[in-house]
PDB file of C-alpha atoms in Angstrom:
ATOM      1  CA  MET F   1      -9.557 -34.511 -45.964  1.00 50.00           C
ATOM      2  CA  GLU F   2     -13.119 -34.422 -47.117  1.00 56.00           C
ATOM      3  CA  ILE F   3     -16.088 -34.023 -44.855  1.00 58.00           C
ATOM      4  CA  LYS F   4     -17.460 -37.357 -45.937  1.00 58.00           C
ATOM      5  CA  SER F   5     -14.459 -39.253 -44.750  1.00 57.00           C
ATOM      6  CA  LEU F   6     -14.727 -37.515 -41.259  1.00 53.00           C
ATOM      7  CA  ILE F   7     -18.376 -38.735 -40.713  1.00 57.00           C
ATOM      8  CA  PRO F   8     -17.405 -42.362 -39.824  1.00 60.00           C
ATOM      9  CA  ILE F   9     -14.631 -41.089 -37.643  1.00 59.00           C
ATOM     10  CA  ALA F  10     -17.261 -38.560 -35.816  1.00 57.00           C
ATOM     11  CA  GLY F  11     -19.695 -41.510 -35.430  1.00 57.00           C
ATOM     12  CA  VAL F  12     -16.985 -43.770 -33.686  1.00 54.00           C
ATOM     13  CA  LEU F  13     -16.018 -40.826 -31.447  1.00 63.00           C
ATOM     14  CA  ILE F  14     -19.769 -39.978 -30.515  1.00 62.00           C
ATOM     15  CA  GLY F  15     -20.307 -43.684 -29.824  1.00 60.00           C
ATOM     16  CA  TRP F  16     -17.320 -43.943 -27.718  1.00 52.00           C
ATOM     17  CA  LEU F  17     -18.447 -40.782 -25.723  1.00 59.00           C
ATOM     18  CA  LEU F  18     -21.946 -42.229 -25.267  1.00 52.00           C
ATOM     19  CA  SER F  19     -20.595 -45.581 -24.053  1.00 56.00           C
ATOM     20  CA  GLN F  20     -18.326 -43.713 -21.535  1.00 50.00           C
ATOM     21  CA  VAL F  21     -21.280 -41.731 -20.371  1.00 51.00           C
ATOM     22  CA  SER F  22     -23.431 -44.794 -20.096  1.00 54.00           C
ATOM     23  CA  GLY F  23     -20.699 -46.771 -18.190  1.00 51.00           C
ATOM     24  CA  SER F  24     -20.306 -43.783 -15.737  1.00 50.00           C
ATOM     25  CA  PHE F  25     -23.932 -43.890 -15.052  1.00 46.00           C
ATOM     26  CA  SER F  26     -23.923 -47.571 -14.565  1.00 51.00           C
ATOM     27  CA  LEU F  27     -21.107 -47.275 -12.248  1.00 53.00           C
ATOM     28  CA  ALA F  28     -22.830 -44.533 -10.171  1.00 57.00           C
ATOM     29  CA  ARG F  29     -26.076 -46.742 -10.038  1.00 66.00           C
ATOM     30  CA  GLU F  30     -23.841 -49.631  -8.762  1.00 73.00           C
ATOM     31  CA  ASP F  31     -22.109 -47.334  -6.280  1.00 68.00           C
ATOM     32  CA  ARG F  32     -25.459 -46.211  -4.874  1.00 80.00           C
ATOM     33  CA  ARG F  33     -26.825 -49.765  -4.842  1.00 86.00           C
ATOM     34  CA  SER F  34     -23.848 -51.035  -2.854  1.00 85.00           C
ATOM     35  CA  ARG F  35     -23.895 -48.238  -0.337  1.00 87.00           C
ATOM     36  CA  ALA F  36     -27.530 -48.730   0.289  1.00 89.00           C
ATOM     37  CA  SER F  37     -27.284 -52.477   0.611  1.00 89.00           C
ATOM     38  CA  ALA F  38     -24.551 -51.927   3.242  1.00 92.00           C
ATOM     39  CA  LEU F  39     -26.181 -49.222   5.426  1.00 94.00           C
ATOM     40  CA  PRO F  40     -28.683 -51.451   7.172  1.00 94.00           C
ATOM     41  CA  ALA F  41     -25.883 -53.604   8.739  1.00 95.00           C
ATOM     42  CA  MET F  42     -23.872 -50.501   9.627  1.00 95.00           C
ATOM     43  CA  ILE F  43     -26.770 -48.839  11.311  1.00 96.00           C
ATOM     44  CA  ASP F  44     -27.618 -52.074  13.162  1.00 95.00           C
ATOM     45  CA  LEU F  45     -24.011 -52.267  14.409  1.00 95.00           C
ATOM     46  CA  TYR F  46     -23.982 -48.670  15.563  1.00 96.00           C
ATOM     47  CA  VAL F  47     -27.334 -48.943  17.454  1.00 95.00           C
ATOM     48  CA  GLN F  48     -26.041 -51.954  19.340  1.00 93.00           C
ATOM     49  CA  GLN F  49     -22.714 -50.213  20.233  1.00 94.00           C
ATOM     50  CA  TYR F  50     -24.684 -47.075  21.271  1.00 94.00           C
ATOM     51  CA  ARG F  51     -26.943 -49.262  23.475  1.00 91.00           C
ATOM     52  CA  ILE F  52     -23.870 -50.897  25.037  1.00 91.00           C
ATOM     53  CA  ASN F  53     -22.212 -47.484  25.652  1.00 92.00           C
ATOM     54  CA  LYS F  54     -25.335 -46.225  27.514  1.00 89.00           C
ATOM     55  CA  ILE F  55     -25.100 -49.311  29.773  1.00 86.00           C
ATOM     56  CA  LEU F  56     -21.485 -48.843  30.507  1.00 88.00           C
ATOM     57  CA  GLU F  57     -22.099 -45.195  31.333  1.00 88.00           C
ATOM     58  CA  ILE F  58     -24.580 -46.388  34.121  1.00 84.00           C
ATOM     59  CA  PHE F  59     -21.923 -49.027  35.246  1.00 83.00           C
ATOM     60  CA  ASN F  60     -19.336 -46.356  35.375  1.00 86.00           C
ATOM     61  CA  GLN F  61     -21.503 -44.091  37.404  1.00 84.00           C
ATOM     62  CA  ARG F  62     -22.534 -46.842  39.845  1.00 82.00           C
ATOM     63  CA  LEU F  63     -18.904 -47.848  40.260  1.00 84.00           C
ATOM     64  CA  THR F  64     -17.850 -44.310  41.095  1.00 86.00           C
ATOM     65  CA  LYS F  65     -20.711 -43.993  43.685  1.00 86.00           C
ATOM     66  CA  ALA F  66     -19.700 -47.255  45.220  1.00 83.00           C
ATOM     67  CA  LEU F  67     -16.033 -46.188  45.544  1.00 83.00           C
ATOM     68  CA  GLU F  68     -17.089 -42.878  46.957  1.00 85.00           C
ATOM     69  CA  GLU F  69     -19.253 -44.509  49.650  1.00 84.00           C
ATOM     70  CA  LEU F  70     -16.507 -46.952  50.492  1.00 82.00           C
ATOM     71  CA  HIS F  71     -14.020 -44.008  50.885  1.00 80.00           C
ATOM     72  CA  LYS F  72     -16.441 -42.304  53.232  1.00 82.00           C
ATOM     73  CA  HIS F  73     -16.697 -45.377  55.355  1.00 78.00           C
ATOM     74  CA  ARG F  74     -12.955 -45.661  55.406  1.00 76.00           C
ATOM     75  CA  GLU F  75     -12.360 -41.984  56.443  1.00 80.00           C
ATOM     76  CA  SER F  76     -15.081 -42.378  59.257  1.00 79.00           C
ATOM     77  CA  GLY F  77     -13.167 -45.389  60.522  1.00 75.00           C
ATOM     78  CA  ASN F  78     -16.074 -47.850  60.104  1.00 74.00           C
ATOM     79  CA  LEU F  79     -14.006 -50.140  58.290  1.00 74.00           C
ATOM     80  CA  THR F  80     -10.610 -51.777  58.898  1.00 77.00           C
ATOM     81  CA  LYS F  81      -8.054 -51.755  56.113  1.00 77.00           C
ATOM     82  CA  ASN F  82      -8.483 -55.406  55.436  1.00 82.00           C
ATOM     83  CA  ASP F  83     -12.282 -55.215  55.267  1.00 80.00           C
ATOM     84  CA  GLY F  84     -11.883 -52.238  52.826  1.00 78.00           C
ATOM     85  CA  ASP F  85      -9.570 -54.108  50.643  1.00 80.00           C
ATOM     86  CA  LYS F  86     -11.982 -56.994  50.470  1.00 83.00           C
ATOM     87  CA  ILE F  87     -14.801 -54.846  49.631  1.00 84.00           C
ATOM     88  CA  ILE F  88     -13.014 -52.924  46.848  1.00 83.00           C
ATOM     89  CA  ARG F  89     -12.012 -56.212  45.263  1.00 83.00           C
ATOM     90  CA  SER F  90     -15.545 -57.337  45.514  1.00 84.00           C
ATOM     91  CA  ILE F  91     -16.874 -54.117  43.935  1.00 84.00           C
ATOM     92  CA  PHE F  92     -14.488 -54.452  40.865  1.00 83.00           C
ATOM     93  CA  SER F  93     -15.144 -58.215  40.568  1.00 84.00           C
ATOM     94  CA  THR F  94     -18.788 -57.783  40.525  1.00 82.00           C
ATOM     95  CA  PHE F  95     -18.324 -54.852  38.078  1.00 83.00           C
ATOM     96  CA  GLU F  96     -16.329 -57.024  35.690  1.00 83.00           C
ATOM     97  CA  ILE F  97     -18.877 -59.898  35.788  1.00 83.00           C
ATOM     98  CA  GLN F  98     -21.583 -57.373  34.912  1.00 80.00           C
ATOM     99  CA  ARG F  99     -19.637 -55.687  32.183  1.00 82.00           C
ATOM    100  CA  GLN F 100     -18.923 -59.002  30.508  1.00 81.00           C
ATOM    101  CA  GLY F 101     -22.676 -59.959  30.797  1.00 79.00           C
ATOM    102  CA  ASN F 102     -23.916 -56.817  29.134  1.00 78.00           C
ATOM    103  CA  ILE F 103     -21.401 -56.124  26.279  1.00 82.00           C
ATOM    104  CA  ASP F 104     -22.222 -59.348  24.471  1.00 80.00           C
ATOM    105  CA  LEU F 105     -25.236 -60.013  22.195  1.00 83.00           C
ATOM    106  CA  PRO F 106     -27.268 -63.134  22.062  1.00 83.00           C
ATOM    107  CA  GLU F 107     -25.653 -65.787  19.970  1.00 86.00           C
ATOM    108  CA  LYS F 108     -28.155 -65.972  17.046  1.00 89.00           C
ATOM    109  CA  GLN F 109     -28.403 -62.156  16.989  1.00 89.00           C
ATOM    110  CA  LYS F 110     -24.594 -61.842  16.914  1.00 89.00           C
ATOM    111  CA  GLU F 111     -24.276 -64.397  14.117  1.00 91.00           C
ATOM    112  CA  ALA F 112     -26.767 -62.578  12.029  1.00 94.00           C
ATOM    113  CA  LEU F 113     -25.218 -59.161  12.705  1.00 93.00           C
ATOM    114  CA  PHE F 114     -21.603 -60.335  11.832  1.00 94.00           C
ATOM    115  CA  LEU F 115     -22.962 -62.081   8.697  1.00 95.00           C
ATOM    116  CA  SER F 116     -24.777 -58.971   7.531  1.00 95.00           C
ATOM    117  CA  LEU F 117     -21.544 -56.978   8.156  1.00 95.00           C
ATOM    118  CA  ALA F 118     -19.475 -59.344   6.126  1.00 95.00           C
ATOM    119  CA  ASN F 119     -21.949 -58.959   3.233  1.00 94.00           C
ATOM    120  CA  ALA F 120     -21.720 -55.158   3.683  1.00 94.00           C
ATOM    121  CA  VAL F 121     -17.927 -55.204   3.506  1.00 95.00           C
ATOM    122  CA  ASP F 122     -18.117 -57.286   0.514  1.00 93.00           C
ATOM    123  CA  SER F 123     -20.627 -54.997  -1.209  1.00 91.00           C
ATOM    124  CA  LEU F 124     -18.748 -51.907  -0.396  1.00 90.00           C
ATOM    125  CA  SER F 125     -15.397 -53.388  -1.546  1.00 90.00           C
ATOM    126  CA  LYS F 126     -16.680 -53.425  -5.100  1.00 86.00           C
ATOM    127  CA  VAL F 127     -17.213 -49.660  -5.297  1.00 83.00           C
ATOM    128  CA  THR F 128     -15.180 -48.105  -2.342  1.00 86.00           C
ATOM    129  CA  PRO F 129     -12.499 -50.140  -0.977  1.00 90.00           C
ATOM    130  CA  THR F 130     -11.591 -47.602   1.595  1.00 92.00           C
ATOM    131  CA  LEU F 131     -15.089 -47.649   3.243  1.00 92.00           C
ATOM    132  CA  ALA F 132     -15.101 -51.447   3.111  1.00 94.00           C
ATOM    133  CA  TYR F 133     -11.635 -51.644   4.956  1.00 95.00           C
ATOM    134  CA  ARG F 134     -12.846 -49.196   7.675  1.00 95.00           C
ATOM    135  CA  LEU F 135     -15.969 -50.950   8.139  1.00 96.00           C
ATOM    136  CA  SER F 136     -14.176 -54.290   8.330  1.00 96.00           C
ATOM    137  CA  LYS F 137     -11.755 -52.874  10.955  1.00 96.00           C
ATOM    138  CA  LEU F 138     -14.448 -51.418  13.165  1.00 96.00           C
ATOM    139  CA  THR F 139     -16.219 -54.826  12.912  1.00 96.00           C
ATOM    140  CA  SER F 140     -13.122 -56.679  14.049  1.00 95.00           C
ATOM    141  CA  GLU F 141     -12.521 -54.297  16.894  1.00 95.00           C
ATOM    142  CA  PHE F 142     -16.033 -54.750  18.063  1.00 94.00           C
ATOM    143  CA  ILE F 143     -15.673 -58.534  18.026  1.00 92.00           C
ATOM    144  CA  LEU F 144     -12.384 -58.114  19.934  1.00 91.00           C
ATOM    145  CA  PHE F 145     -14.191 -55.746  22.455  1.00 91.00           C
ATOM    146  CA  GLN F 146     -16.624 -58.386  23.158  1.00 88.00           C
ATOM    147  CA  GLU F 147     -14.132 -61.168  23.559  1.00 87.00           C
ATOM    148  CA  ILE F 148     -11.900 -59.373  26.081  1.00 86.00           C
ATOM    149  CA  LYS F 149     -12.614 -60.698  29.521  1.00 84.00           C
ATOM    150  CA  PHE F 150     -10.653 -60.228  32.679  1.00 83.00           C
ATOM    151  CA  PRO F 151     -10.551 -62.730  35.495  1.00 79.00           C
ATOM    152  CA  GLU F 152     -13.183 -61.846  38.052  1.00 71.00           C
ATOM    153  CA  LYS F 153     -11.011 -62.785  40.936  1.00 72.00           C
ATOM    154  CA  ASP F 154      -7.540 -61.657  41.881  1.00 71.00           C
ATOM    155  CA  LEU F 155      -7.810 -58.609  39.741  1.00 75.00           C
ATOM    156  CA  ASP F 156      -4.795 -56.410  39.538  1.00 80.00           C
ATOM    157  CA  LEU F 157      -6.752 -53.350  40.235  1.00 79.00           C
ATOM    158  CA  LYS F 158      -4.159 -50.693  38.803  1.00 79.00           C
ATOM    159  CA  ASN F 159      -3.719 -52.603  35.610  1.00 84.00           C
ATOM    160  CA  TYR F 160      -7.404 -53.407  35.338  1.00 83.00           C
ATOM    161  CA  LEU F 161      -8.379 -49.721  35.456  1.00 83.00           C
ATOM    162  CA  GLU F 162      -5.700 -48.556  33.066  1.00 87.00           C
ATOM    163  CA  THR F 163      -6.536 -51.544  30.534  1.00 88.00           C
ATOM    164  CA  TYR F 164     -10.335 -51.060  30.915  1.00 88.00           C
ATOM    165  CA  SER F 165     -10.009 -47.205  30.371  1.00 89.00           C
ATOM    166  CA  HIS F 166      -7.969 -47.801  27.253  1.00 92.00           C
ATOM    167  CA  ILE F 167     -10.446 -50.454  25.798  1.00 91.00           C
ATOM    168  CA  LEU F 168     -13.385 -48.180  26.706  1.00 92.00           C
ATOM    169  CA  GLY F 169     -11.713 -45.193  24.923  1.00 94.00           C
ATOM    170  CA  VAL F 170     -11.137 -47.194  21.728  1.00 94.00           C
ATOM    171  CA  PHE F 171     -14.696 -48.465  21.868  1.00 95.00           C
ATOM    172  CA  ARG F 172     -16.139 -45.027  21.932  1.00 95.00           C
ATOM    173  CA  SER F 173     -13.640 -43.748  19.325  1.00 96.00           C
ATOM    174  CA  ASP F 174     -14.828 -46.524  17.117  1.00 96.00           C
ATOM    175  CA  LEU F 175     -18.526 -45.576  17.879  1.00 96.00           C
ATOM    176  CA  GLY F 176     -17.951 -42.061  16.557  1.00 96.00           C
ATOM    177  CA  GLU F 177     -16.066 -43.184  13.628  1.00 96.00           C
ATOM    178  CA  LEU F 178     -18.770 -45.612  12.648  1.00 96.00           C
ATOM    179  CA  ARG F 179     -21.324 -42.754  12.706  1.00 96.00           C
ATOM    180  CA  ARG F 180     -19.077 -40.732  10.487  1.00 95.00           C
ATOM    181  CA  LEU F 181     -18.789 -43.748   8.150  1.00 94.00           C
ATOM    182  CA  ILE F 182     -22.562 -44.205   7.935  1.00 95.00           C
ATOM    183  CA  ILE F 183     -22.873 -40.476   7.109  1.00 93.00           C
ATOM    184  CA  ARG F 184     -20.370 -40.713   4.254  1.00 90.00           C
ATOM    185  CA  ALA F 185     -21.916 -43.817   2.899  1.00 90.00           C
ATOM    186  CA  ALA F 186     -25.337 -42.157   3.011  1.00 91.00           C
ATOM    187  CA  LEU F 187     -23.989 -39.019   1.183  1.00 88.00           C
ATOM    188  CA  GLY F 188     -23.029 -41.231  -1.688  1.00 85.00           C
ATOM    189  CA  ILE F 189     -26.510 -42.454  -2.194  1.00 87.00           C
ATOM    190  CA  GLY F 190     -28.329 -39.053  -2.561  1.00 84.00           C
ATOM    191  CA  VAL F 191     -29.540 -35.990  -0.744  1.00 85.00           C
ATOM    192  CA  ILE F 192     -32.831 -37.362   0.141  1.00 87.00           C
ATOM    193  CA  GLN F 193     -31.483 -40.629   1.447  1.00 87.00           C
ATOM    194  CA  PHE F 194     -28.833 -38.906   3.357  1.00 88.00           C
ATOM    195  CA  PHE F 195     -31.392 -36.812   5.290  1.00 92.00           C
ATOM    196  CA  GLY F 196     -33.405 -39.867   5.855  1.00 92.00           C
ATOM    197  CA  ILE F 197     -30.517 -41.809   7.286  1.00 92.00           C
ATOM    198  CA  LEU F 198     -29.542 -38.827   9.405  1.00 93.00           C
ATOM    199  CA  SER F 199     -32.908 -38.499  10.863  1.00 94.00           C
ATOM    200  CA  LEU F 200     -33.020 -42.347  11.595  1.00 94.00           C
ATOM    201  CA  LEU F 201     -29.700 -42.130  13.562  1.00 95.00           C
ATOM    202  CA  LYS F 202     -31.020 -39.109  15.602  1.00 94.00           C
ATOM    203  CA  SER F 203     -34.176 -40.932  16.313  1.00 94.00           C
ATOM    204  CA  GLU F 204     -32.403 -44.097  17.505  1.00 93.00           C
ATOM    205  CA  GLU F 205     -30.075 -42.023  19.749  1.00 93.00           C
ATOM    206  CA  LYS F 206     -32.941 -40.022  21.073  1.00 92.00           C
ATOM    207  CA  GLU F 207     -34.892 -43.204  21.990  1.00 90.00           C
ATOM    208  CA  LEU F 208     -31.869 -44.679  23.777  1.00 88.00           C
ATOM    209  CA  ASN F 209     -31.006 -41.422  25.666  1.00 88.00           C
ATOM    210  CA  ASN F 210     -34.502 -41.066  26.768  1.00 86.00           C
ATOM    211  CA  VAL F 211     -34.421 -44.426  28.508  1.00 74.00           C
ATOM    212  CA  SER F 212     -34.209 -43.352  32.194  1.00 70.00           C
ATOM    213  CA  PRO F 213     -31.370 -44.693  34.359  1.00 65.00           C
ATOM    214  CA  GLU F 214     -34.011 -46.167  36.630  1.00 63.00           C
ATOM    215  CA  ILE F 215     -35.407 -48.370  33.964  1.00 62.00           C
ATOM    216  CA  ILE F 216     -31.905 -49.572  33.082  1.00 61.00           C
ATOM    217  CA  GLU F 217     -31.210 -50.227  36.744  1.00 59.00           C
ATOM    218  CA  THR F 218     -34.193 -52.439  37.000  1.00 59.00           C
ATOM    219  CA  ALA F 219     -32.757 -54.575  34.086  1.00 55.00           C
ATOM    220  CA  LEU F 220     -29.391 -54.919  35.586  1.00 52.00           C
ATOM    221  CA  GLN F 221     -28.031 -56.631  38.620  1.00 47.00           C
ATOM    222  CA  SER F 222     -26.446 -54.311  41.115  1.00 43.00           C
ATOM    223  CA  ILE F 223     -22.550 -53.772  40.820  1.00 40.00           C
ATOM    224  CA  LYS F 224     -22.471 -52.168  44.296  1.00 41.00           C
ATOM    225  CA  PRO F 225     -22.157 -54.297  47.270  1.00 40.00           C
ATOM    226  CA  SER F 226     -23.004 -52.474  50.408  1.00 39.00           C
ATOM    227  CA  PRO F 227     -19.618 -51.549  52.179  1.00 39.00           C
ATOM    228  CA  ILE F 228     -21.283 -51.976  55.723  1.00 36.00           C
ATOM    229  CA  GLU F 229     -22.800 -55.359  54.808  1.00 39.00           C
ATOM    230  CA  ASN F 230     -19.534 -56.679  53.499  1.00 41.00           C
ATOM    231  CA  GLY F 231     -17.617 -55.172  56.457  1.00 39.00           C
ATOM    232  CA  GLU F 232     -19.817 -56.910  58.931  1.00 40.00           C
ATOM    233  CA  LYS F 233     -19.427 -60.204  56.926  1.00 38.00           C
TER     234      LYS F 233
END
């Protein structure tokens, strides 16, 4: 075969290779663009969940102190069994009311967040279905977390504690997974963007961690009825 006859074939081959390279660059740009557009909603969800977790930590600490104080009064004989049972039910009832009131978001903010998350899932699904599915799953579980409500009255305390502990464990596991998902999405954009996102996450976490329990306390109603006051009543 003469060299002249090979020239058109070589031209076609080179053209095909160039188109493949160009297509790869286009896909890479689309991938980075989709990840970048999804990240704001993912970070917003993470910050909201992190904030709720900090509030629940305060609630749990106060609940523990209330139960310890109640136990001391019972041990000292200051309370009858009936009074103690009434107080413990009052403590858990108030705890559940406060929990429900502080895991939810304002309606307009919630609508905006879930709409942006739906758009983020749609954006990610075009380039990385795995990340899209995981984000969709985490969003659904956060919605379910907000919707779960126990009756404030006539709580089955044993079942309540077991169920609440399980729900809280899933919530905190999802919080950690969401952070890893954000990091993974940021890595796909670029090194500079990755370190920028990582710095932003640490900054948001530090800001929430630096809020003193006293400040949070002033923003929340007490979940700890006084055992003595309730006993006297």
